[in-house]
PDB file of C-alpha atoms and ligand atoms in Angstrom:
ATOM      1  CA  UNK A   1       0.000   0.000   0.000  1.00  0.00           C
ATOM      2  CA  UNK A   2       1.448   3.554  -1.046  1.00  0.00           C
ATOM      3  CA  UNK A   3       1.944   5.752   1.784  1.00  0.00           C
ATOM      4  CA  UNK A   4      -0.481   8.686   0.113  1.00  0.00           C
ATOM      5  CA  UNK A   5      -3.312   5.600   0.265  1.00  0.00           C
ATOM      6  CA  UNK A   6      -2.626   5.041   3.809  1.00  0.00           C
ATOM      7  CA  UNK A   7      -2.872   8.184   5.006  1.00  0.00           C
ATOM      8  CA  UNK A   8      -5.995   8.707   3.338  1.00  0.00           C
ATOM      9  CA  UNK A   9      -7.582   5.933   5.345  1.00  0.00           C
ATOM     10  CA  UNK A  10      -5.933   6.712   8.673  1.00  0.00           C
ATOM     11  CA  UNK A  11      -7.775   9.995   7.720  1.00  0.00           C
ATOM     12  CA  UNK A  12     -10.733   8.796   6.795  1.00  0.00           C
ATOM     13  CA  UNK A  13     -11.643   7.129   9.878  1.00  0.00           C
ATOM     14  CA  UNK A  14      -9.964   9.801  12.317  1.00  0.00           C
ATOM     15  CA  UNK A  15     -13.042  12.144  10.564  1.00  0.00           C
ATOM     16  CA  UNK A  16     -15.216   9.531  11.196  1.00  0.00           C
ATOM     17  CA  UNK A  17     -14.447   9.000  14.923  1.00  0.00           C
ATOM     18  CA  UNK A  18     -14.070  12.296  15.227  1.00  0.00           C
ATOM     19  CA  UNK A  19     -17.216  13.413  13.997  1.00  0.00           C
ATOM     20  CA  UNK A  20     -19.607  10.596  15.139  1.00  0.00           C
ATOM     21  CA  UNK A  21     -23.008  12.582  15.219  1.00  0.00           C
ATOM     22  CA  UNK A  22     -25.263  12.491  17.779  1.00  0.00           C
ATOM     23  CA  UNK A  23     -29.284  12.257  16.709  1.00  0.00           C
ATOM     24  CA  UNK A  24     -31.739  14.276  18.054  1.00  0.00           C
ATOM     25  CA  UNK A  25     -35.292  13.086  18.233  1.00  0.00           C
ATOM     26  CA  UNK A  26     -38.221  14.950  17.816  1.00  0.00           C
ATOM     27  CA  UNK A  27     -41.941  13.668  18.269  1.00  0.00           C
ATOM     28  CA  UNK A  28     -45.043  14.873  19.520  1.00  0.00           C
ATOM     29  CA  UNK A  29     -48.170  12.701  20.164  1.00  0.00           C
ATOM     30  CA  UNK A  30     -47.884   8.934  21.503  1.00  0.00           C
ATOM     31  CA  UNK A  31     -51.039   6.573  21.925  1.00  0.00           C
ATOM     32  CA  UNK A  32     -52.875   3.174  21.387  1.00  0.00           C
ATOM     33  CA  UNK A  33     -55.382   4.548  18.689  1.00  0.00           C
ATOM     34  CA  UNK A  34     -55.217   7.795  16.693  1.00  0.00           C
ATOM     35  CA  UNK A  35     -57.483  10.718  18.240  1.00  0.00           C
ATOM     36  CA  UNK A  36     -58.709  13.185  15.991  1.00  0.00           C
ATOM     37  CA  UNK A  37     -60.135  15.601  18.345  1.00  0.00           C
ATOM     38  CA  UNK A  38     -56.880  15.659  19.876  1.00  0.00           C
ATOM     39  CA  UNK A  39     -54.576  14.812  17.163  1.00  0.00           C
ATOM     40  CA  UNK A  40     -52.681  15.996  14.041  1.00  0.00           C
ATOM     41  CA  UNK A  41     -51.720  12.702  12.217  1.00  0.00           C
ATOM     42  CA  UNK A  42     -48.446  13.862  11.201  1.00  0.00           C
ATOM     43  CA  UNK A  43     -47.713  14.216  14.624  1.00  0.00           C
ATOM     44  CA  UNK A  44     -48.937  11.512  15.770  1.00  0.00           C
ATOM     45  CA  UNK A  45     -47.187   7.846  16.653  1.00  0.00           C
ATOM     46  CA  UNK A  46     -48.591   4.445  17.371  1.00  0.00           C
ATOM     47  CA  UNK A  47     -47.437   3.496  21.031  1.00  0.00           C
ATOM     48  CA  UNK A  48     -46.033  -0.068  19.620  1.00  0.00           C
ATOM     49  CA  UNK A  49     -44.598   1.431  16.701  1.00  0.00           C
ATOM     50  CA  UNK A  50     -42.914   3.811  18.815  1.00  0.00           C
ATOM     51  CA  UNK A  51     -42.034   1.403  21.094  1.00  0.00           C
ATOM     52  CA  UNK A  52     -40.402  -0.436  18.121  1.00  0.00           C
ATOM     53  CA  UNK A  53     -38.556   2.138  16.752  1.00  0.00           C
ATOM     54  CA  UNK A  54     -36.623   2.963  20.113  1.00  0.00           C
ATOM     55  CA  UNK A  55     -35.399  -0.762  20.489  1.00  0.00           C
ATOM     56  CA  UNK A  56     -34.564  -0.947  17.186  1.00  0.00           C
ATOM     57  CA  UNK A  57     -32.355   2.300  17.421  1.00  0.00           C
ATOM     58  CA  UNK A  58     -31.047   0.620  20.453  1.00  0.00           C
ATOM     59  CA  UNK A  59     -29.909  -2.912  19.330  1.00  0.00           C
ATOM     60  CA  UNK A  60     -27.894  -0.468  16.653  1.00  0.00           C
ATOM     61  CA  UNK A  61     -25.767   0.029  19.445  1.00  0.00           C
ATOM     62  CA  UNK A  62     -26.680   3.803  19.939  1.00  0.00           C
ATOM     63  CA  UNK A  63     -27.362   4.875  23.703  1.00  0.00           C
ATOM     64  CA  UNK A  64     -30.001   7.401  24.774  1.00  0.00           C
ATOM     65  CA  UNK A  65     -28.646  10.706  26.620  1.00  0.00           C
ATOM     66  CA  UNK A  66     -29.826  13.534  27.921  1.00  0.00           C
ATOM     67  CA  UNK A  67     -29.982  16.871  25.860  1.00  0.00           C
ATOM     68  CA  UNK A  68     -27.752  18.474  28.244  1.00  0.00           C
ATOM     69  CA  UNK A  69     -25.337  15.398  28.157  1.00  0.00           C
ATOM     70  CA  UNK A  70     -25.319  15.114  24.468  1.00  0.00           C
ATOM     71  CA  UNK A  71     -24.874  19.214  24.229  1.00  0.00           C
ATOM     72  CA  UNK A  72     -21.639  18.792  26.347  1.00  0.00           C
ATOM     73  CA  UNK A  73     -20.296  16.027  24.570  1.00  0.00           C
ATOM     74  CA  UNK A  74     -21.087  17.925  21.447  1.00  0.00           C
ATOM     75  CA  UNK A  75     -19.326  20.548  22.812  1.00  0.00           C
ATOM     76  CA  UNK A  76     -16.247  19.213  24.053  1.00  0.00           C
ATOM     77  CA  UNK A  77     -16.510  15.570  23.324  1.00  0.00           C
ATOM     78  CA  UNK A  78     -14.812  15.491  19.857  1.00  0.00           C
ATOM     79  CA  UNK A  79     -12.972  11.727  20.340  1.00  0.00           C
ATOM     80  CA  UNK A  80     -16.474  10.021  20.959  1.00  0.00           C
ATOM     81  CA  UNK A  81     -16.552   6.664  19.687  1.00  0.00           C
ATOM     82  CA  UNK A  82     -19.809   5.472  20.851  1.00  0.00           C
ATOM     83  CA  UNK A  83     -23.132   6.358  19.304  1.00  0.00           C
ATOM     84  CA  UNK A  84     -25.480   8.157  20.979  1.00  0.00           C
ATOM     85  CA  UNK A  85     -28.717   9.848  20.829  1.00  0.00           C
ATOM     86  CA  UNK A  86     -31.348  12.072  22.482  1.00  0.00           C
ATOM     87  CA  UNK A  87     -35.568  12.139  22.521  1.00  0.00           C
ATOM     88  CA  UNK A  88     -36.980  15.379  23.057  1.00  0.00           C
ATOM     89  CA  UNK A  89     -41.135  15.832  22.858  1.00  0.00           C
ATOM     90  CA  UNK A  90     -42.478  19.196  21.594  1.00  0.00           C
ATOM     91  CA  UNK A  91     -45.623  20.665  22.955  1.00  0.00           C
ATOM     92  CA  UNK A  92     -46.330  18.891  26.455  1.00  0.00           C
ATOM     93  CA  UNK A  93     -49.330  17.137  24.808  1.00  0.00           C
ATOM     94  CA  UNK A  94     -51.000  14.661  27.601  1.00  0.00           C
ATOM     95  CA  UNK A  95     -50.690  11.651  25.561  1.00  0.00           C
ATOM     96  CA  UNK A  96     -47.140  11.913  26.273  1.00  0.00           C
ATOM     97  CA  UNK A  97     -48.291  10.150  29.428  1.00  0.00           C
ATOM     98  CA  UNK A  98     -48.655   7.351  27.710  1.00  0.00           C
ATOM     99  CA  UNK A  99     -44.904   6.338  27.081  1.00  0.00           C
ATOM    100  CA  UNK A 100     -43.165   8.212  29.537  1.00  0.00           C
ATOM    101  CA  UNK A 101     -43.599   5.132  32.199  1.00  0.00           C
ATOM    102  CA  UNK A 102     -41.916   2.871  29.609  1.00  0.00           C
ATOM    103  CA  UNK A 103     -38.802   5.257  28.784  1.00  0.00           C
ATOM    104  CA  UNK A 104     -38.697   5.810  32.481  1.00  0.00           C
ATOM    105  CA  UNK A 105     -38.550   1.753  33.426  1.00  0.00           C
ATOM    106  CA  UNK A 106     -35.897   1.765  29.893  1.00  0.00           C
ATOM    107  CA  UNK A 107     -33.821   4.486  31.526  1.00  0.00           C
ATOM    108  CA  UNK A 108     -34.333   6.450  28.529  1.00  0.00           C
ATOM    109  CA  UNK A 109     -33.740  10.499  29.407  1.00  0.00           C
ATOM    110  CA  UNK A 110     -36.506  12.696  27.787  1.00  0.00           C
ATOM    111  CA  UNK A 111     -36.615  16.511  27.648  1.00  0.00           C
ATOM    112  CA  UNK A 112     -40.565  18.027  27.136  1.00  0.00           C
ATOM    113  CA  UNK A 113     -40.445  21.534  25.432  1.00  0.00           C
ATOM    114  CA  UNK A 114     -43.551  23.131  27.116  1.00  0.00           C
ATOM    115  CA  UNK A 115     -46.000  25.648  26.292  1.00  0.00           C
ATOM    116  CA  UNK A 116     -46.555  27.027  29.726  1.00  0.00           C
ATOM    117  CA  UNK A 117     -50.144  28.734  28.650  1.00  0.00           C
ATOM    118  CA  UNK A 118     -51.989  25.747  28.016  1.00  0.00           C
ATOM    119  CA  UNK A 119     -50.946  24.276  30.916  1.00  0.00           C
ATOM    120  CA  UNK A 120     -54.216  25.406  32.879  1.00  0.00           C
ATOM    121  CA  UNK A 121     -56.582  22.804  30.810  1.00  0.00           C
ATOM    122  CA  UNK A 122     -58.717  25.408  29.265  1.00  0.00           C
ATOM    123  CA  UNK A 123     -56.575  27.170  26.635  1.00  0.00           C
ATOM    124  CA  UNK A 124     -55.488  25.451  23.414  1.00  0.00           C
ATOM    125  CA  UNK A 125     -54.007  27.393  20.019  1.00  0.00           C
ATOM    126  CA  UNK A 126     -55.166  27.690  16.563  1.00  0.00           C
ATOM    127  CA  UNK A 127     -53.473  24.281  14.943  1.00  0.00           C
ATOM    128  CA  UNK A 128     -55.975  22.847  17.888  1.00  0.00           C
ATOM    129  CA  UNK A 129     -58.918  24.196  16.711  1.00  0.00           C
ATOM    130  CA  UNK A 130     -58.399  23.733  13.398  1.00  0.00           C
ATOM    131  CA  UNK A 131     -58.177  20.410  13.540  1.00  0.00           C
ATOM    132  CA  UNK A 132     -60.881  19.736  16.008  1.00  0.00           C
ATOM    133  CA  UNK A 133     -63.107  21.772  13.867  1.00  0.00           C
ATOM    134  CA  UNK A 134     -62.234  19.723  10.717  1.00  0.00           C
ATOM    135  CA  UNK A 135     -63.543  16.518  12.629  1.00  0.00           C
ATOM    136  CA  UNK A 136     -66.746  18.154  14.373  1.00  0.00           C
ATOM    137  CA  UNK A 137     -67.688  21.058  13.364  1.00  0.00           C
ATOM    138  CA  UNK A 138     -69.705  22.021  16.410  1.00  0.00           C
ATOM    139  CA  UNK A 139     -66.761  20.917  18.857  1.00  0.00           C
ATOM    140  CA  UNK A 140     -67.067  22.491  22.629  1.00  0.00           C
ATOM    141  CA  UNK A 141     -63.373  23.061  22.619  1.00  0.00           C
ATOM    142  CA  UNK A 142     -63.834  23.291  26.713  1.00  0.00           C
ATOM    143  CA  UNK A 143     -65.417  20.135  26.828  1.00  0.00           C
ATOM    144  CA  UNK A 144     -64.765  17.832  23.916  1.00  0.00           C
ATOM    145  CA  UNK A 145     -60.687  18.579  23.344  1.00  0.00           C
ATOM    146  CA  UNK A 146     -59.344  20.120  26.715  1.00  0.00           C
ATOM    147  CA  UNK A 147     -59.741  18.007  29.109  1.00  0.00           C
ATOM    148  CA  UNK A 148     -57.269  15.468  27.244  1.00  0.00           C
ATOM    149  CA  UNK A 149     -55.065  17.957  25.187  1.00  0.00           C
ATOM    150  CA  UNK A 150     -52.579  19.223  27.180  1.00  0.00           C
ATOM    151  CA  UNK A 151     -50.516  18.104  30.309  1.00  0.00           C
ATOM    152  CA  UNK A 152     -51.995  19.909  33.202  1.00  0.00           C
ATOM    153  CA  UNK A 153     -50.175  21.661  36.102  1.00  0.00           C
ATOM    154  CA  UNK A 154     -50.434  18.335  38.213  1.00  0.00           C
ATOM    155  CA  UNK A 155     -49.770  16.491  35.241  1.00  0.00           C
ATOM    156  CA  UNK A 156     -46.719  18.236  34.789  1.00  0.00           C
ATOM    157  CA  UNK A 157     -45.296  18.466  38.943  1.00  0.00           C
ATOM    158  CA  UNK A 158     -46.017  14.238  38.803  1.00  0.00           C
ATOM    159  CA  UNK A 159     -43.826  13.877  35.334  1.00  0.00           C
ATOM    160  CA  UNK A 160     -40.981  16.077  36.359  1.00  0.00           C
ATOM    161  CA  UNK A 161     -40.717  14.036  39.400  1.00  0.00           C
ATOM    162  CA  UNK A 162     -39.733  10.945  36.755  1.00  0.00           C
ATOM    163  CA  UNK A 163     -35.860  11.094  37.055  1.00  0.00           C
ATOM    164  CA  UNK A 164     -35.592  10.615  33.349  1.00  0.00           C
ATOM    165  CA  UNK A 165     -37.655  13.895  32.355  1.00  0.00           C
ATOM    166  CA  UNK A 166     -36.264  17.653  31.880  1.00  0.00           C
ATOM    167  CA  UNK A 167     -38.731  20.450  30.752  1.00  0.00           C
ATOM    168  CA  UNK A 168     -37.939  22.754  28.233  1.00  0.00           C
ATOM    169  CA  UNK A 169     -38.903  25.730  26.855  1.00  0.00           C
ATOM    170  CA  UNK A 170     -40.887  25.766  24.008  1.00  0.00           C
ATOM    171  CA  UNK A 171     -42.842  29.407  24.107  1.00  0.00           C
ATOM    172  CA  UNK A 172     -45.775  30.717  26.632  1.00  0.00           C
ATOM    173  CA  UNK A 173     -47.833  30.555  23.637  1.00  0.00           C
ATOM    174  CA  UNK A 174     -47.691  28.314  20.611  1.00  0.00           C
ATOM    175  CA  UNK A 175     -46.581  31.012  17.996  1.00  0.00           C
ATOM    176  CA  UNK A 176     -44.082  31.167  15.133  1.00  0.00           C
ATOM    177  CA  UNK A 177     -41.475  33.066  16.447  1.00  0.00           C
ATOM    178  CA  UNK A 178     -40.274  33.721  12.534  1.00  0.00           C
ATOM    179  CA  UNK A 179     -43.407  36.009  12.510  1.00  0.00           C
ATOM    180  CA  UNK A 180     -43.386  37.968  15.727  1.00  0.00           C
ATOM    181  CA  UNK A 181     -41.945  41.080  16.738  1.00  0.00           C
ATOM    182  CA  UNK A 182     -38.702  40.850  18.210  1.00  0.00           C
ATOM    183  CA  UNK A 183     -40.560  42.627  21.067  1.00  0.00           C
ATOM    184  CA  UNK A 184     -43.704  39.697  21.345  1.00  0.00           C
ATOM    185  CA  UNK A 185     -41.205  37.225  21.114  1.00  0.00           C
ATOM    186  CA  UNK A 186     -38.955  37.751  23.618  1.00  0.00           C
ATOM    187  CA  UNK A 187     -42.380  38.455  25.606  1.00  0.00           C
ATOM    188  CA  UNK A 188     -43.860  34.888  24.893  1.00  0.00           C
ATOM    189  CA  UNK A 189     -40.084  33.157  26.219  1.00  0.00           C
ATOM    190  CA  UNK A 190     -39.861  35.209  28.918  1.00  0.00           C
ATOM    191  CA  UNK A 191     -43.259  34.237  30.444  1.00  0.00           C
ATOM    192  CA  UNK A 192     -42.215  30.745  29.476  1.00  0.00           C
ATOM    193  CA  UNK A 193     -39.272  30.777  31.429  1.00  0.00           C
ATOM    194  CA  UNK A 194     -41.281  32.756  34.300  1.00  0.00           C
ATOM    195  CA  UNK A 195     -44.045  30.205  34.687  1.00  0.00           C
ATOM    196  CA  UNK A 196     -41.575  27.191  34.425  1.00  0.00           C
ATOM    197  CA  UNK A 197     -39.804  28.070  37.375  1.00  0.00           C
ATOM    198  CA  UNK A 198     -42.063  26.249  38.982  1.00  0.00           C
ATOM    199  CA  UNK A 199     -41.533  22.946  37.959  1.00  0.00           C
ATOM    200  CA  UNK A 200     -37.782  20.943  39.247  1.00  0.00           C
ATOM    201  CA  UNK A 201     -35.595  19.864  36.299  1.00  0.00           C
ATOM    202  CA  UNK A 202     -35.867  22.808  33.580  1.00  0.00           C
ATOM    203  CA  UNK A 203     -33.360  23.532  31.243  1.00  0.00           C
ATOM    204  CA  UNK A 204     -32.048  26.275  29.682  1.00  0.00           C
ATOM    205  CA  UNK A 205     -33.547  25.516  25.835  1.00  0.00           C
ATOM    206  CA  UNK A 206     -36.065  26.681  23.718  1.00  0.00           C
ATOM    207  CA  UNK A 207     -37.683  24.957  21.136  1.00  0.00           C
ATOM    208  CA  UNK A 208     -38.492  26.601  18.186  1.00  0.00           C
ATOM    209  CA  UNK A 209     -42.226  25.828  17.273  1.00  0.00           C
ATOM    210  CA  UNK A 210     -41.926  24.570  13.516  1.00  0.00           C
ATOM    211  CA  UNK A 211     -38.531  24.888  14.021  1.00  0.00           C
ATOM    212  CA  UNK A 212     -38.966  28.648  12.758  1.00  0.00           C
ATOM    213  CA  UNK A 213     -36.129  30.712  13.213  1.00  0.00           C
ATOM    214  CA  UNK A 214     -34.560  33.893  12.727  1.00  0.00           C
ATOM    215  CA  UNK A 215     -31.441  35.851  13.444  1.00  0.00           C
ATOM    216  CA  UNK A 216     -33.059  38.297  15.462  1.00  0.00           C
ATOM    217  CA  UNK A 217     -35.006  35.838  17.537  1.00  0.00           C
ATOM    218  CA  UNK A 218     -31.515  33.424  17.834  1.00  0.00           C
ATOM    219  CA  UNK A 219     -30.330  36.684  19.089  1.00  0.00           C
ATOM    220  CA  UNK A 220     -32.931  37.214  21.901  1.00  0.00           C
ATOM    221  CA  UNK A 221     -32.005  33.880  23.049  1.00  0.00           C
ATOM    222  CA  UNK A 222     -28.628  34.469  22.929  1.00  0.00           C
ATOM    223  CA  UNK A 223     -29.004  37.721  25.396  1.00  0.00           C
ATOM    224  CA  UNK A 224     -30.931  35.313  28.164  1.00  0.00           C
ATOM    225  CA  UNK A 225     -28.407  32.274  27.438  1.00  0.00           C
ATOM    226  CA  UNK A 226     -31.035  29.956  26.422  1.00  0.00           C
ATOM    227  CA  UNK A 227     -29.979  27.922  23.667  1.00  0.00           C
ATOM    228  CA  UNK A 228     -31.876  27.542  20.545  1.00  0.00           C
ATOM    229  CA  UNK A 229     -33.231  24.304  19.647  1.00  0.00           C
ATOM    230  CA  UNK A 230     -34.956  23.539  16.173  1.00  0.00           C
ATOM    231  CA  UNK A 231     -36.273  20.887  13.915  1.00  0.00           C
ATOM    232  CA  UNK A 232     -35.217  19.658  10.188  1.00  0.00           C
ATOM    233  CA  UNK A 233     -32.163  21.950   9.146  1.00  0.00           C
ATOM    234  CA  UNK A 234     -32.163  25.636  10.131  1.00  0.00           C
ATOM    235  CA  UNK A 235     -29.380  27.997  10.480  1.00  0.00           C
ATOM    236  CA  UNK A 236     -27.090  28.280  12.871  1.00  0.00           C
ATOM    237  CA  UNK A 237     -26.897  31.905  13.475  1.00  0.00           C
ATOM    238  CA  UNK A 238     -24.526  31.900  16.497  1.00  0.00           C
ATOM    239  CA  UNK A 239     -22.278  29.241  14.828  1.00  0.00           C
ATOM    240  CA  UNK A 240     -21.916  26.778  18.022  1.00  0.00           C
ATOM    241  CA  UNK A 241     -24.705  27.388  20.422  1.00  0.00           C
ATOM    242  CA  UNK A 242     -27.502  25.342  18.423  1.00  0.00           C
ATOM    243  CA  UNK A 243     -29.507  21.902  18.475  1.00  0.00           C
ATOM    244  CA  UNK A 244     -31.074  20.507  15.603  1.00  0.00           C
ATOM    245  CA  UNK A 245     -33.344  17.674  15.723  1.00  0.00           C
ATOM    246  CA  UNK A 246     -35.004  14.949  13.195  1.00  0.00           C
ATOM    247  CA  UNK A 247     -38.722  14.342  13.693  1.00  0.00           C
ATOM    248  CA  UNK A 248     -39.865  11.083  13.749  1.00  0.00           C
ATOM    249  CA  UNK A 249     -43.431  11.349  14.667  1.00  0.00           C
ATOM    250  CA  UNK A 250     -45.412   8.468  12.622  1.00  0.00           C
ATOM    251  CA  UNK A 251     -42.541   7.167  10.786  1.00  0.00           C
ATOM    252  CA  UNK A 252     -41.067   3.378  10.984  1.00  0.00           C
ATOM    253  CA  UNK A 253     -37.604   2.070  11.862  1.00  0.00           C
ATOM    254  CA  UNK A 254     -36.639   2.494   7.938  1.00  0.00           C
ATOM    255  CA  UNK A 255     -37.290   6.254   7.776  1.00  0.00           C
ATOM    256  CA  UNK A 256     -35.397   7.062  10.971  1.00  0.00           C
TER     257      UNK A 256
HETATM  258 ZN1  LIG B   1     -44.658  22.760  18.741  1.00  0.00          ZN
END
C-alpha cells in the first residue's frame, strides 16, 4: 500500500471518529389509537410502533442521553466513539403520558419543550382548533378537546418528578417566532421561562415551534443564554450554540 493511500484511510476514519453525530429526536403525540379531536396525524405515533422504533435504534448500538449530556459532549466531546442519541417531545401534549412510564422503566432520558399557557386545561391554540373543527364542526373546545389535550399543572409536577424527564422551553404561547416582533417574542419566552420556574428539572432551551427561526429571535435567546433548539435543518446563526433535531413522529424504523 502507497503511503499517500494510507494516510488517506488513517484519515478517513480519524473524521469519522471524530465526527460521530449524535441524533436528536423529535416527536409529539404517543397513543394506542389515533385521536382526531386531539390529534394531528403527522404528529402523531402508534405506542407499539414507537415502542419499536426505540429498540430498534437501540440494538444499533446507539445509547439514549440527555440533551444536556449530548450538548456537552457535542461541545467538548470530539474523540467520541460510541453512538449516541437524544428524545426530546415538543408541545407537552398529555398523551405523552402514555410512554413516559416505559422510557422511564428503559432508563431512557426525555426533555418536554412546554408551552406554559396551556398548561391550565382550558386554553389550546389555533393548529388545535383547526383540527378539532375539521372533525366536528360544532366541537365544545372546553369540553370535547381540553380536558385530554394538554398536560396539566399536576400532570406536569407528577412527570418532572420521573428522574428521566427535563422540561424545556418551548414558548408561553404556541406562535411562530419567525413572525413575531422581536418585542412579542422575547415576551412569549420570557413568560415561558417565568411560569416554568415552577416545575424541578428545567433547562435552559427553547424549542423553536416549527422549528422557525430567525437571526433576530436566535439573538434574543442568545441575550438570556437559552440555547436555541430547532427541527429539520435551520441555520445556525450563532455558529456553536444550536440543536437541531429529526422528527420522527409516525414514521417506521426504515425512515429514521
Ligand atoms: Zn410545537
Amino acid at each position: 500500500m502507497k503511503i499517500k493511500e494510507l494516510l488517506h484511510r488513517i484519515n478517513r476514519r480519524w473524521v469519522k471518529l471524530r465526527l460521530q453525530p449524535i441524533r436528536v429526536f423529535c416527536f409529539h403525540q404517543v397513543s394506542k389509537e389515533y385521536e382526531p379531536l386531539t390529534m394531528w396525524k403527522c404528529d402523531w405515533t402508534q405506542t407499539d410502533v414507537f415502542i419499536k422504533n426505540i429498540i430498534s435504534i437501540q440494538k444499533r448500538g446507539v445509547t439514549f442521553i440527555s440533551l444536556a449530556e449530548a450538548h456537552e459532549k457535542l461541545k467538548y466531546d470530539w474523540f467520541r466513539h460510541k453512538k449516541y442519541a437524544v428524545l426530546t417531545a415538543d408541545d407537552g401534549y398529555k398523551s405523552i403520558l402514555n410512554i413516559l412510564p416505559w422510557l422511564k422503566d428503559q432508563q431512557i432520558p426525555i426533555t418536554l419543550f412546554i408551552n406554559t399557557k396551556y398548561l391550565d386545561g382550558k386554553s389550546w391554540s389555533a393548529i388545535n382548533e383547526e383540527q378539532a373543527r375539521r372533525v366536528k364542526p360544532d366541537v365544545d373546545m372546553l369540553k370535547d378537546v381540553c380536558p385530554n389535550l394538554y398536560l396539566s399543572k399536576e400532570d406536569l409536577k407528577r412527570v418532572v418528578g420521573m428522574p428521566n424527564v427535563t422540561i424545556g422551553m418551548h414558548g408561553h404561547e404556541h406562535w411562530d417566532a419567525s413572525k413575531q416582533a422581536k418585542e412579542d417574542f422575547e415576551k412569549n419566552v420570557l413568560q415561558c421561562r417565568k411560569e416554568l420556574k415552577a416545575y424541578t428539572h428545567t433547562i435552559p432551551y427553547f424549542a423553536y415551534t416549527w422549528g422557525r427561526q430567525t437571526s433576530e429571535t436566535d439573538k434574543v435567546l442568545k441575550e438570556y443564554k437559552i440555547i436555541p433548539v430547532i427541527i429539520s435543518g435551520g441555520i445556525n446563526y450563532d455558529n456553536s450554540n444550536f440543536i437541531d433535531r429529526i422528527a420522527i413522529d409516525g414514521k417506521n424504523e426504515s425512515n429514521i
